[in-house]
């Protein structure tokens, strides 16, 4: 049966880490909008320049650009058995756009998506964000405070350079929270009313969250 999993949660709630692990285990593509946008920026295109001007300020990138990127990605062959959406939709407007995209791609089979909502307090989130580093080579994510790396500048998996994302400073992180609470949080109620929502306690440690997540995925 086709599985459509949508992850919603504030910045730093651990969605990225968990969805990467789940994607491997379930053999479903992990579609991370933020990462797709960062790739678009790296390509140097006009689209990328436009995206960067919003991302640098912690604001949502215009819906037309994001929805086009997502639609093209979801139409690829590797999504035929389902997918894991990480970071989309992030507003009611995007949720309605996704409804339309799913109507187009699920013509043959009616699928009810499952929305996994990562719940965690704001203080914990800021702490996680400012201590977050990711590998510039393999994309692995580390937390300097909880993981006690031998060298805070090197990836323990592939020795790549660890970098701090441009928008993980306290100032931009705060703006991203405001954006989340104003634009993304209303989705929780909307999906709850549809009966699609499952809440996950994301304040726990990585292994416990993953165990609970696997138990919750239908
Ligand atoms: P993330 O990597 O998920 O934390 O996203 C980083 C940034 O990319 C966000 O702060 C937004 O500026 C942008 N972004 C990611 N996903 C979306 C989306 N669905 N809609 C609009 N902007 C997005």
PDB file of C-alpha atoms and ligand atoms in Angstrom:
ATOM      1  CA  UNK A   1       0.000   0.000   0.000  1.00  0.00           C
ATOM      2  CA  UNK A   2       1.246   3.461  -0.906  1.00  0.00           C
ATOM      3  CA  UNK A   3       2.428   5.457   2.135  1.00  0.00           C
ATOM      4  CA  UNK A   4       2.271   9.243   2.167  1.00  0.00           C
ATOM      5  CA  UNK A   5       3.855  10.644   5.319  1.00  0.00           C
ATOM      6  CA  UNK A   6       3.849  14.360   6.066  1.00  0.00           C
ATOM      7  CA  UNK A   7       6.032  15.697   8.890  1.00  0.00           C
ATOM      8  CA  UNK A   8       5.094  18.928  10.628  1.00  0.00           C
ATOM      9  CA  UNK A   9       6.985  20.489  13.521  1.00  0.00           C
ATOM     10  CA  UNK A  10       8.906  23.597  14.535  1.00  0.00           C
ATOM     11  CA  UNK A  11      12.492  24.240  13.406  1.00  0.00           C
ATOM     12  CA  UNK A  12      14.896  22.084  15.422  1.00  0.00           C
ATOM     13  CA  UNK A  13      12.246  19.535  16.443  1.00  0.00           C
ATOM     14  CA  UNK A  14      14.361  16.736  14.969  1.00  0.00           C
ATOM     15  CA  UNK A  15      12.217  16.032  11.911  1.00  0.00           C
ATOM     16  CA  UNK A  16      15.269  15.949   9.645  1.00  0.00           C
ATOM     17  CA  UNK A  17      17.148  13.378  11.699  1.00  0.00           C
ATOM     18  CA  UNK A  18      14.109  11.131  12.174  1.00  0.00           C
ATOM     19  CA  UNK A  19      12.829  11.336   8.611  1.00  0.00           C
ATOM     20  CA  UNK A  20      16.260  10.423   7.213  1.00  0.00           C
ATOM     21  CA  UNK A  21      16.348   7.254   9.366  1.00  0.00           C
ATOM     22  CA  UNK A  22      12.741   6.362   8.514  1.00  0.00           C
ATOM     23  CA  UNK A  23      13.334   6.911   4.820  1.00  0.00           C
ATOM     24  CA  UNK A  24      16.111   4.299   4.829  1.00  0.00           C
ATOM     25  CA  UNK A  25      14.134   1.798   6.846  1.00  0.00           C
ATOM     26  CA  UNK A  26      10.895   2.111   4.864  1.00  0.00           C
ATOM     27  CA  UNK A  27      12.705   2.592   1.567  1.00  0.00           C
ATOM     28  CA  UNK A  28      10.707   5.718   0.773  1.00  0.00           C
ATOM     29  CA  UNK A  29      12.214   8.926  -0.647  1.00  0.00           C
ATOM     30  CA  UNK A  30      12.882  11.663   1.904  1.00  0.00           C
ATOM     31  CA  UNK A  31      11.748  14.956   0.412  1.00  0.00           C
ATOM     32  CA  UNK A  32      13.170  17.830   2.423  1.00  0.00           C
ATOM     33  CA  UNK A  33      11.979  21.186   1.070  1.00  0.00           C
ATOM     34  CA  UNK A  34      14.655  23.189   2.896  1.00  0.00           C
ATOM     35  CA  UNK A  35      17.396  20.966   1.393  1.00  0.00           C
ATOM     36  CA  UNK A  36      15.837  21.189  -2.099  1.00  0.00           C
ATOM     37  CA  UNK A  37      15.794  24.984  -1.762  1.00  0.00           C
ATOM     38  CA  UNK A  38      19.425  25.059  -0.590  1.00  0.00           C
ATOM     39  CA  UNK A  39      20.318  22.981  -3.693  1.00  0.00           C
ATOM     40  CA  UNK A  40      18.473  25.489  -5.870  1.00  0.00           C
ATOM     41  CA  UNK A  41      20.492  28.300  -4.241  1.00  0.00           C
ATOM     42  CA  UNK A  42      23.756  26.402  -4.781  1.00  0.00           C
ATOM     43  CA  UNK A  43      22.934  26.041  -8.498  1.00  0.00           C
ATOM     44  CA  UNK A  44      23.187  29.839  -8.789  1.00  0.00           C
ATOM     45  CA  UNK A  45      19.864  30.145 -10.686  1.00  0.00           C
ATOM     46  CA  UNK A  46      17.515  33.133 -10.532  1.00  0.00           C
ATOM     47  CA  UNK A  47      15.041  30.923  -8.622  1.00  0.00           C
ATOM     48  CA  UNK A  48      17.793  30.223  -6.093  1.00  0.00           C
ATOM     49  CA  UNK A  49      18.583  33.922  -5.647  1.00  0.00           C
ATOM     50  CA  UNK A  50      14.923  34.618  -5.002  1.00  0.00           C
ATOM     51  CA  UNK A  51      14.695  31.744  -2.478  1.00  0.00           C
ATOM     52  CA  UNK A  52      17.825  32.935  -0.633  1.00  0.00           C
ATOM     53  CA  UNK A  53      16.412  36.426  -0.163  1.00  0.00           C
ATOM     54  CA  UNK A  54      13.565  34.917   1.921  1.00  0.00           C
ATOM     55  CA  UNK A  55      15.515  32.146   3.642  1.00  0.00           C
ATOM     56  CA  UNK A  56      18.186  34.549   4.911  1.00  0.00           C
ATOM     57  CA  UNK A  57      15.457  36.356   6.826  1.00  0.00           C
ATOM     58  CA  UNK A  58      13.761  33.225   8.175  1.00  0.00           C
ATOM     59  CA  UNK A  59      10.674  33.835   6.018  1.00  0.00           C
ATOM     60  CA  UNK A  60       8.759  31.381   3.854  1.00  0.00           C
ATOM     61  CA  UNK A  61       9.770  31.286   0.201  1.00  0.00           C
ATOM     62  CA  UNK A  62       6.865  32.230  -2.153  1.00  0.00           C
ATOM     63  CA  UNK A  63       4.349  29.418  -2.570  1.00  0.00           C
ATOM     64  CA  UNK A  64       4.590  29.172  -6.380  1.00  0.00           C
ATOM     65  CA  UNK A  65       8.287  28.390  -6.244  1.00  0.00           C
ATOM     66  CA  UNK A  66       8.022  25.781  -3.471  1.00  0.00           C
ATOM     67  CA  UNK A  67       4.916  24.080  -4.834  1.00  0.00           C
ATOM     68  CA  UNK A  68       6.511  23.745  -8.278  1.00  0.00           C
ATOM     69  CA  UNK A  69       9.624  22.156  -6.773  1.00  0.00           C
ATOM     70  CA  UNK A  70       7.496  19.735  -4.703  1.00  0.00           C
ATOM     71  CA  UNK A  71       5.172  18.806  -7.540  1.00  0.00           C
ATOM     72  CA  UNK A  72       8.086  18.000  -9.861  1.00  0.00           C
ATOM     73  CA  UNK A  73       9.695  15.920  -7.131  1.00  0.00           C
ATOM     74  CA  UNK A  74       6.523  13.965  -6.235  1.00  0.00           C
ATOM     75  CA  UNK A  75       5.940  13.060  -9.883  1.00  0.00           C
ATOM     76  CA  UNK A  76       9.237  11.201 -10.081  1.00  0.00           C
ATOM     77  CA  UNK A  77       9.191   7.419 -10.440  1.00  0.00           C
ATOM     78  CA  UNK A  78      10.731   6.760  -7.004  1.00  0.00           C
ATOM     79  CA  UNK A  79       7.603   8.217  -5.330  1.00  0.00           C
ATOM     80  CA  UNK A  80       5.265   5.577  -6.774  1.00  0.00           C
ATOM     81  CA  UNK A  81       5.127   3.632  -3.479  1.00  0.00           C
ATOM     82  CA  UNK A  82       4.934   6.774  -1.384  1.00  0.00           C
ATOM     83  CA  UNK A  83       7.173   9.414   0.141  1.00  0.00           C
ATOM     84  CA  UNK A  84       8.158  11.244   3.288  1.00  0.00           C
ATOM     85  CA  UNK A  85       7.530  14.983   3.133  1.00  0.00           C
ATOM     86  CA  UNK A  86       9.721  16.988   5.472  1.00  0.00           C
ATOM     87  CA  UNK A  87       9.041  20.728   5.638  1.00  0.00           C
ATOM     88  CA  UNK A  88       6.088  20.949   3.264  1.00  0.00           C
ATOM     89  CA  UNK A  89       3.343  22.096   3.667  1.00  0.00           C
ATOM     90  CA  UNK A  90       4.185  25.013   5.953  1.00  0.00           C
ATOM     91  CA  UNK A  91       1.031  27.110   5.596  1.00  0.00           C
ATOM     92  CA  UNK A  92      -2.687  26.490   5.007  1.00  0.00           C
ATOM     93  CA  UNK A  93      -2.217  27.809   1.484  1.00  0.00           C
ATOM     94  CA  UNK A  94       0.490  25.187   0.865  1.00  0.00           C
ATOM     95  CA  UNK A  95      -1.701  22.464   2.419  1.00  0.00           C
ATOM     96  CA  UNK A  96      -4.437  23.229  -0.125  1.00  0.00           C
ATOM     97  CA  UNK A  97      -1.836  23.292  -2.907  1.00  0.00           C
ATOM     98  CA  UNK A  98      -0.657  19.857  -1.730  1.00  0.00           C
ATOM     99  CA  UNK A  99      -4.269  18.549  -1.789  1.00  0.00           C
ATOM    100  CA  UNK A 100      -4.389  19.497  -5.481  1.00  0.00           C
ATOM    101  CA  UNK A 101      -0.988  17.932  -6.234  1.00  0.00           C
ATOM    102  CA  UNK A 102      -2.040  14.681  -4.513  1.00  0.00           C
ATOM    103  CA  UNK A 103      -5.306  14.594  -6.477  1.00  0.00           C
ATOM    104  CA  UNK A 104      -3.224  14.610  -9.652  1.00  0.00           C
ATOM    105  CA  UNK A 105      -0.654  12.027  -8.622  1.00  0.00           C
ATOM    106  CA  UNK A 106      -3.054   9.621  -6.868  1.00  0.00           C
ATOM    107  CA  UNK A 107      -5.490   9.140  -9.745  1.00  0.00           C
ATOM    108  CA  UNK A 108      -5.270   5.347  -9.643  1.00  0.00           C
ATOM    109  CA  UNK A 109      -5.224   4.796  -5.894  1.00  0.00           C
ATOM    110  CA  UNK A 110      -6.969   6.791  -3.144  1.00  0.00           C
ATOM    111  CA  UNK A 111      -4.446   7.382  -0.365  1.00  0.00           C
ATOM    112  CA  UNK A 112      -5.052   8.980   3.042  1.00  0.00           C
ATOM    113  CA  UNK A 113      -1.839  10.707   4.104  1.00  0.00           C
ATOM    114  CA  UNK A 114      -0.637  10.468   7.703  1.00  0.00           C
ATOM    115  CA  UNK A 115       0.637  13.655   9.364  1.00  0.00           C
ATOM    116  CA  UNK A 116       3.272  13.195  12.078  1.00  0.00           C
ATOM    117  CA  UNK A 117       3.370  16.211  14.347  1.00  0.00           C
ATOM    118  CA  UNK A 118       6.604  16.729  16.325  1.00  0.00           C
ATOM    119  CA  UNK A 119       5.770  18.469  19.612  1.00  0.00           C
ATOM    120  CA  UNK A 120       8.516  20.164  21.681  1.00  0.00           C
ATOM    121  CA  UNK A 121       8.970  23.334  23.802  1.00  0.00           C
ATOM    122  CA  UNK A 122      10.500  26.512  22.338  1.00  0.00           C
ATOM    123  CA  UNK A 123      13.431  26.768  24.845  1.00  0.00           C
ATOM    124  CA  UNK A 124      14.646  23.306  23.942  1.00  0.00           C
ATOM    125  CA  UNK A 125      14.351  24.145  20.259  1.00  0.00           C
ATOM    126  CA  UNK A 126      16.524  27.289  20.358  1.00  0.00           C
ATOM    127  CA  UNK A 127      19.179  25.345  22.257  1.00  0.00           C
ATOM    128  CA  UNK A 128      19.112  22.578  19.656  1.00  0.00           C
ATOM    129  CA  UNK A 129      19.309  24.992  16.733  1.00  0.00           C
ATOM    130  CA  UNK A 130      22.293  27.017  17.898  1.00  0.00           C
ATOM    131  CA  UNK A 131      24.206  23.794  18.663  1.00  0.00           C
ATOM    132  CA  UNK A 132      23.289  22.093  15.393  1.00  0.00           C
ATOM    133  CA  UNK A 133      25.981  21.382  12.811  1.00  0.00           C
ATOM    134  CA  UNK A 134      25.679  19.451   9.578  1.00  0.00           C
ATOM    135  CA  UNK A 135      28.255  17.757   7.418  1.00  0.00           C
ATOM    136  CA  UNK A 136      28.986  19.644   4.200  1.00  0.00           C
ATOM    137  CA  UNK A 137      29.746  16.309   2.490  1.00  0.00           C
ATOM    138  CA  UNK A 138      27.239  13.649   3.653  1.00  0.00           C
ATOM    139  CA  UNK A 139      24.532  15.808   5.282  1.00  0.00           C
ATOM    140  CA  UNK A 140      24.693  14.019   8.675  1.00  0.00           C
ATOM    141  CA  UNK A 141      23.364  16.172  11.516  1.00  0.00           C
ATOM    142  CA  UNK A 142      25.163  16.610  14.872  1.00  0.00           C
ATOM    143  CA  UNK A 143      24.428  18.417  18.126  1.00  0.00           C
ATOM    144  CA  UNK A 144      27.564  19.814  19.735  1.00  0.00           C
ATOM    145  CA  UNK A 145      26.016  19.896  23.187  1.00  0.00           C
ATOM    146  CA  UNK A 146      24.598  16.392  23.404  1.00  0.00           C
ATOM    147  CA  UNK A 147      26.895  14.417  21.124  1.00  0.00           C
ATOM    148  CA  UNK A 148      30.361  15.298  22.534  1.00  0.00           C
ATOM    149  CA  UNK A 149      32.284  14.980  19.272  1.00  0.00           C
ATOM    150  CA  UNK A 150      36.049  14.445  19.323  1.00  0.00           C
ATOM    151  CA  UNK A 151      36.437  17.382  16.938  1.00  0.00           C
ATOM    152  CA  UNK A 152      33.603  19.926  16.588  1.00  0.00           C
ATOM    153  CA  UNK A 153      34.655  20.749  13.025  1.00  0.00           C
ATOM    154  CA  UNK A 154      34.779  17.226  11.545  1.00  0.00           C
ATOM    155  CA  UNK A 155      32.041  14.743  10.604  1.00  0.00           C
ATOM    156  CA  UNK A 156      32.424  11.485  12.543  1.00  0.00           C
ATOM    157  CA  UNK A 157      30.911   9.505   9.669  1.00  0.00           C
ATOM    158  CA  UNK A 158      32.905  10.732   6.658  1.00  0.00           C
ATOM    159  CA  UNK A 159      35.416  13.325   7.988  1.00  0.00           C
ATOM    160  CA  UNK A 160      33.703  16.078   5.983  1.00  0.00           C
ATOM    161  CA  UNK A 161      33.694  19.625   7.323  1.00  0.00           C
ATOM    162  CA  UNK A 162      30.933  20.421   9.825  1.00  0.00           C
ATOM    163  CA  UNK A 163      29.104  23.627   9.056  1.00  0.00           C
ATOM    164  CA  UNK A 164      26.527  25.754  10.787  1.00  0.00           C
ATOM    165  CA  UNK A 165      23.566  26.618   8.603  1.00  0.00           C
ATOM    166  CA  UNK A 166      23.363  30.328   7.755  1.00  0.00           C
ATOM    167  CA  UNK A 167      19.888  30.529   9.336  1.00  0.00           C
ATOM    168  CA  UNK A 168      20.784  28.749  12.610  1.00  0.00           C
ATOM    169  CA  UNK A 169      21.859  31.934  14.415  1.00  0.00           C
ATOM    170  CA  UNK A 170      19.740  32.928  17.404  1.00  0.00           C
ATOM    171  CA  UNK A 171      18.301  35.947  15.605  1.00  0.00           C
ATOM    172  CA  UNK A 172      17.172  34.148  12.444  1.00  0.00           C
ATOM    173  CA  UNK A 173      16.092  31.108  14.500  1.00  0.00           C
ATOM    174  CA  UNK A 174      13.747  33.374  16.478  1.00  0.00           C
ATOM    175  CA  UNK A 175      12.269  34.735  13.259  1.00  0.00           C
ATOM    176  CA  UNK A 176      11.783  31.175  11.970  1.00  0.00           C
ATOM    177  CA  UNK A 177       9.792  30.386  15.126  1.00  0.00           C
ATOM    178  CA  UNK A 178       7.550  33.388  14.633  1.00  0.00           C
ATOM    179  CA  UNK A 179       6.981  32.256  11.046  1.00  0.00           C
ATOM    180  CA  UNK A 180       6.252  28.729  12.296  1.00  0.00           C
ATOM    181  CA  UNK A 181       3.726  29.805  14.933  1.00  0.00           C
ATOM    182  CA  UNK A 182       1.976  32.248  12.621  1.00  0.00           C
ATOM    183  CA  UNK A 183       1.911  30.257   9.410  1.00  0.00           C
ATOM    184  CA  UNK A 184       2.584  26.563  10.050  1.00  0.00           C
ATOM    185  CA  UNK A 185       0.974  25.853  13.453  1.00  0.00           C
ATOM    186  CA  UNK A 186      -2.599  26.338  12.081  1.00  0.00           C
ATOM    187  CA  UNK A 187      -2.042  23.194  10.009  1.00  0.00           C
ATOM    188  CA  UNK A 188      -2.109  21.080  13.156  1.00  0.00           C
ATOM    189  CA  UNK A 189      -5.785  21.803  13.784  1.00  0.00           C
ATOM    190  CA  UNK A 190      -6.671  21.465  10.154  1.00  0.00           C
ATOM    191  CA  UNK A 191      -5.114  18.011   9.860  1.00  0.00           C
ATOM    192  CA  UNK A 192      -6.502  16.980  13.271  1.00  0.00           C
ATOM    193  CA  UNK A 193     -10.029  17.753  12.040  1.00  0.00           C
ATOM    194  CA  UNK A 194      -9.402  15.600   8.986  1.00  0.00           C
ATOM    195  CA  UNK A 195      -8.314  12.725  11.270  1.00  0.00           C
ATOM    196  CA  UNK A 196      -4.837  12.584   9.662  1.00  0.00           C
ATOM    197  CA  UNK A 197      -2.780  13.699  12.682  1.00  0.00           C
ATOM    198  CA  UNK A 198      -0.540  11.647  14.987  1.00  0.00           C
ATOM    199  CA  UNK A 199       1.422  13.536  17.703  1.00  0.00           C
ATOM    200  CA  UNK A 200       4.986  12.539  18.579  1.00  0.00           C
ATOM    201  CA  UNK A 201       6.745  13.744  21.754  1.00  0.00           C
ATOM    202  CA  UNK A 202       9.900  15.227  20.203  1.00  0.00           C
ATOM    203  CA  UNK A 203      11.453  16.374  23.492  1.00  0.00           C
ATOM    204  CA  UNK A 204      12.786  12.842  24.149  1.00  0.00           C
ATOM    205  CA  UNK A 205      16.129  11.388  23.021  1.00  0.00           C
ATOM    206  CA  UNK A 206      16.707  10.397  19.393  1.00  0.00           C
ATOM    207  CA  UNK A 207      16.360   6.617  19.884  1.00  0.00           C
ATOM    208  CA  UNK A 208      13.153   6.847  21.917  1.00  0.00           C
ATOM    209  CA  UNK A 209      11.567   9.252  19.439  1.00  0.00           C
ATOM    210  CA  UNK A 210      12.469   6.887  16.603  1.00  0.00           C
ATOM    211  CA  UNK A 211      11.009   3.870  18.412  1.00  0.00           C
ATOM    212  CA  UNK A 212       7.760   5.778  19.078  1.00  0.00           C
ATOM    213  CA  UNK A 213       7.679   7.045  15.529  1.00  0.00           C
ATOM    214  CA  UNK A 214       7.979   3.563  14.055  1.00  0.00           C
ATOM    215  CA  UNK A 215       5.176   2.401  16.324  1.00  0.00           C
ATOM    216  CA  UNK A 216       2.999   5.293  15.174  1.00  0.00           C
ATOM    217  CA  UNK A 217       3.475   5.017  11.403  1.00  0.00           C
ATOM    218  CA  UNK A 218       0.537   3.168   9.880  1.00  0.00           C
TER     219      UNK A 218
HETATM  220  P1  LIG B   1      14.343  24.009   6.896  1.00  0.00           P
HETATM  221  O1  LIG B   1      15.580  23.425   6.323  1.00  0.00           O
HETATM  222  O2  LIG B   1      13.179  23.073   6.783  1.00  0.00           O
HETATM  223  O3  LIG B   1      14.510  24.538   8.290  1.00  0.00           O
HETATM  224  O4  LIG B   1      13.985  25.277   5.970  1.00  0.00           O
HETATM  225  C1  LIG B   1      14.877  26.352   5.856  1.00  0.00           C
HETATM  226  C2  LIG B   1      14.180  27.541   5.197  1.00  0.00           C
HETATM  227  O5  LIG B   1      13.746  27.168   3.869  1.00  0.00           O
HETATM  228  C3  LIG B   1      12.916  28.039   5.900  1.00  0.00           C
HETATM  229  O6  LIG B   1      13.199  28.934   6.964  1.00  0.00           O
HETATM  230  C4  LIG B   1      12.204  28.733   4.724  1.00  0.00           C
HETATM  231  O7  LIG B   1      12.788  29.992   4.448  1.00  0.00           O
HETATM  232  C5  LIG B   1      12.522  27.817   3.554  1.00  0.00           C
HETATM  233  N1  LIG B   1      11.479  26.766   3.380  1.00  0.00           N
HETATM  234  C6  LIG B   1      11.594  25.431   3.662  1.00  0.00           C
HETATM  235  N2  LIG B   1      10.441  24.790   3.388  1.00  0.00           N
HETATM  236  C7  LIG B   1       9.573  25.733   2.934  1.00  0.00           C
HETATM  237  C8  LIG B   1       8.226  25.713   2.526  1.00  0.00           C
HETATM  238  N3  LIG B   1       7.494  24.583   2.524  1.00  0.00           N
HETATM  239  N4  LIG B   1       7.665  26.884   2.115  1.00  0.00           N
HETATM  240  C9  LIG B   1       8.363  28.031   2.094  1.00  0.00           C
HETATM  241  N5  LIG B   1       9.638  28.141   2.505  1.00  0.00           N
HETATM  242  C10 LIG B   1      10.252  26.994   2.926  1.00  0.00           C
END
